[in-house]
Coordinates of C-alpha atoms in Angstrom, one line a residue:
M61 CA 6.7 -18.4 -5.7
N62 CA 9.4 -17.3 -7.6
F63 CA 10.3 -14.1 -6.4
F64 CA 13.1 -13.4 -9.1
T65 CA 10.1 -13.5 -11.6
W66 CA 8.1 -10.4 -10.1
P67 CA 8.0 -7.3 -12.0
A68 CA 8.7 -4.1 -9.8
L69 CA 6.8 -3.7 -6.8
L70 CA 6.1 -0.8 -4.5
V71 CA 4.0 -1.5 -1.3
V72 CA 2.4 2.2 -0.4
D73 CA 0.4 3.6 2.4
V74 CA -0.8 7.2 2.5
E75 CA -2.0 9.1 5.6
G76 CA -4.8 12.1 5.0
N77 CA -6.0 15.0 7.1
G78 CA -9.1 13.4 7.9
M79 CA -11.2 15.4 5.3
N80 CA -13.0 13.8 2.5
P81 CA -11.7 13.8 0.1
P82 CA -8.4 13.8 2.0
D83 CA -5.1 16.2 1.5
L84 CA -2.3 13.8 2.2
V85 CA 0.0 14.4 5.0
E86 CA 2.2 11.3 4.8
V87 CA 3.2 8.8 1.7
A88 CA 5.6 5.6 2.2
A89 CA 6.7 3.6 -0.6
L90 CA 8.2 0.3 0.0
P91 CA 9.9 -1.8 -2.8
V92 CA 9.7 -5.5 -2.3
R93 CA 12.7 -7.4 -3.8
Q94 CA 13.4 -10.8 -4.0
G95 CA 10.8 -11.8 -1.6
R96 CA 11.6 -9.1 1.1
P97 CA 10.9 -5.4 2.1
D98 CA 13.9 -3.2 0.7
T99 CA 14.0 -0.5 3.5
S100 CA 17.2 0.6 2.1
T101 CA 15.5 2.4 -1.0
A102 CA 12.1 3.0 0.7
G103 CA 10.9 6.6 0.4
A104 CA 8.6 8.2 3.2
W105 CA 7.5 12.0 2.9
L106 CA 5.7 14.4 5.5
T107 CA 3.6 16.9 3.6
K108 CA 1.6 20.0 4.9
P109 CA -1.9 19.6 3.6
R110 CA -3.9 22.6 2.3
R111 CA -6.8 22.1 4.8
P112 CA -6.1 21.6 8.7
V113 CA -5.7 18.2 10.0
T114 CA -8.9 17.4 11.8
P115 CA -8.6 16.2 15.6
F116 CA -9.6 12.7 14.7
A117 CA -7.3 12.1 12.4
A118 CA -4.1 13.6 14.4
R119 CA -5.3 11.2 17.1
I120 CA -5.2 8.2 14.8
H121 CA -1.9 8.7 13.4
G122 CA -0.1 11.4 15.5
L123 CA 0.9 13.8 12.7
T124 CA -0.5 17.7 13.9
N125 CA -1.2 20.7 12.4
E126 CA 2.1 22.0 14.5
R127 CA 4.3 18.8 13.2
L128 CA 3.5 19.6 9.7
A129 CA 3.7 23.2 9.8
H130 CA 7.3 23.3 8.2
E131 CA 7.0 20.4 5.9
P132 CA 6.9 20.9 1.9
G133 CA 3.4 21.3 0.4
W134 CA 2.6 18.4 -2.0
E135 CA 3.5 20.5 -5.0
E136 CA 7.1 20.2 -3.5
I137 CA 7.1 16.6 -3.7
A138 CA 4.8 15.4 -6.2
D139 CA 7.3 15.0 -9.1
Q140 CA 9.5 12.9 -6.6
M141 CA 6.8 10.8 -6.1
H142 CA 5.8 10.1 -9.4
T143 CA 9.3 9.3 -10.4
L144 CA 9.3 6.8 -7.5
L145 CA 6.2 4.9 -8.4
N146 CA 6.4 5.5 -12.0
S147 CA 4.7 2.8 -13.9
A148 CA 5.6 0.0 -11.2
W149 CA 2.8 -2.3 -9.6
V150 CA 1.9 -1.2 -6.2
C151 CA 0.1 -2.8 -3.4
A152 CA -1.7 -1.5 -0.4
H153 CA -4.4 -2.8 2.2
N154 CA -7.7 -1.9 1.2
A155 CA -6.1 -0.8 -2.3
H156 CA -9.0 1.3 -3.5
V157 CA -8.3 4.1 -0.9
D158 CA -4.9 4.5 -1.3
Y159 CA -4.9 4.4 -5.2
R160 CA -7.8 6.6 -5.5
V161 CA -6.0 9.2 -2.8
L162 CA -2.6 8.9 -5.0
S163 CA -4.7 9.2 -8.2
A164 CA -6.3 12.3 -7.3
H165 CA -2.8 13.8 -6.1
L166 CA -0.9 12.2 -9.2
P167 CA -3.2 12.7 -12.0
R168 CA -0.4 11.6 -14.9
W169 CA 0.3 8.7 -12.9
Q170 CA -0.7 5.2 -14.0
P171 CA 0.7 2.0 -12.3
A172 CA 1.1 -1.4 -13.9
G173 CA -1.2 -2.7 -11.7
V174 CA -2.5 -2.7 -8.1
L175 CA -2.3 -5.6 -5.6
D176 CA -4.7 -5.5 -2.7
T177 CA -4.1 -7.3 0.5
L178 CA -7.2 -7.1 2.0
R179 CA -8.9 -9.0 -1.0
L180 CA -6.1 -11.4 -1.1
A181 CA -6.5 -12.1 2.7
K182 CA -10.0 -12.8 1.6
A183 CA -9.2 -15.5 -0.9
T184 CA -6.1 -17.0 1.3
Y185 CA -7.8 -17.1 4.4
P186 CA -12.1 -17.3 3.9
D187 CA -12.8 -18.3 7.2
L188 CA -11.3 -15.2 9.5
S189 CA -14.1 -13.0 10.7
K190 CA -12.0 -9.8 10.2
Y191 CA -9.5 -8.5 7.6
S192 CA -8.4 -5.3 9.4
L193 CA -4.7 -4.8 9.2
D194 CA -4.7 -5.4 12.7
A195 CA -6.6 -8.5 12.3
L196 CA -4.2 -9.9 9.7
I197 CA -1.3 -9.1 11.8
E198 CA -2.6 -10.8 14.6
H199 CA -3.3 -13.8 12.4
I200 CA -0.1 -14.0 10.5
R201 CA 2.0 -12.8 13.2
P202 CA 4.7 -11.4 10.6
D203 CA 8.1 -10.2 11.8
L204 CA 7.7 -6.5 12.3
S205 CA 10.9 -6.0 14.6
G206 CA 12.2 -4.0 11.5
A207 CA 9.1 -1.7 11.1
P208 CA 9.9 2.1 11.4
A209 CA 7.6 4.2 13.3
H210 CA 4.5 2.9 14.6
R211 CA 1.1 1.8 13.7
H212 CA -0.9 4.2 11.7
R213 CA 2.1 6.1 10.1
A214 CA 3.0 5.2 6.7
P215 CA 6.2 3.7 6.8
F216 CA 5.0 1.1 9.4
D217 CA 1.6 0.4 7.8
A218 CA 3.4 -0.2 4.2
Y219 CA 6.3 -2.2 6.2
A220 CA 3.5 -4.5 7.9
T221 CA 1.6 -4.8 4.8
A222 CA 4.5 -5.7 2.7
Q223 CA 5.3 -8.6 5.1
L224 CA 1.6 -9.6 5.0
L225 CA 1.8 -10.0 1.1
I226 CA 5.1 -12.0 1.2
A227 CA 3.6 -14.3 4.0
M228 CA 0.4 -14.9 1.8
T229 CA 2.2 -15.5 -1.4
A230 CA 3.1 -18.9 -0.1
H231 CA -0.3 -20.0 -1.2
Y232 CA 0.2 -19.4 -4.7
D233 CA 2.7 -20.7 -7.2
T234 CA 2.8 -18.0 -9.7
W235 CA 2.4 -14.4 -10.1
N236 CA -0.7 -14.7 -12.3
Q237 CA -2.4 -16.8 -9.4
L238 CA -1.7 -14.0 -7.2
V239 CA -2.8 -11.4 -9.4
A240 CA -5.7 -13.3 -10.0
A241 CA -6.6 -13.3 -6.3
A242 CA -5.2 -9.8 -5.2
V243 CA -6.4 -7.8 -7.9
P244 CA -9.5 -5.8 -7.5
P245 CA -12.0 -5.5 -10.6
G246 CA -11.7 -2.4 -12.3
L247 CA -8.2 -1.6 -11.1
P248 CA -5.1 -1.8 -13.2
G249 CA -3.8 -5.2 -13.6
A250 CA -6.6 -7.3 -13.5
L251 CA -6.4 -10.4 -15.7
E252 CA -8.4 -10.9 -18.6
P253 CA -10.7 -13.9 -18.7
E254 CA -8.5 -15.6 -21.1
Q255 CA -5.7 -14.9 -18.7
D256 CA -7.3 -15.8 -15.4
P257 CA -5.2 -19.1 -14.0
M258 CA -8.2 -20.0 -12.0
L259 CA -10.2 -20.6 -15.2
W260 CA -7.6 -23.0 -16.8

């Protein structure tokens, strides 16, 4: 695939406080340029949630109430996040979750489209028994030596998702084919039937 034809794309990951709906505690946005994650322009933010982090969530990502006590509130970083994401494409693993949470926190934000590596993996590797991020890392074995932080932190998971996306693009010839396989119905960027390359 010719990566130079890609639109602006950011791989995103969010971590929450364990409530439903969640308050954000960390957001990462990693641009993919020319077929590579661009860590030089990546963004990652910690934010103090309005409601406390649950013990269960803290055990998963390691972000405790004490750790976040002096971080800025969401309202202090929201404009910065909106400017970064702007109207670019975004990609996430199980993208419904990240899109729903980000949309709730950024009501004026509307991405050009949403790629989901979970949906893409099911189309690309239909015989796998599991499609979690860990299962795909085990199956694809991407190079994560440059990943920041650790698993279940937003910068690491965004980096891992970017590497999985790049690896799976080898199975698709064009951007439209990738979009047809990776954009969930109902989310921005879904092709109209007359645009779907699978129907040509």
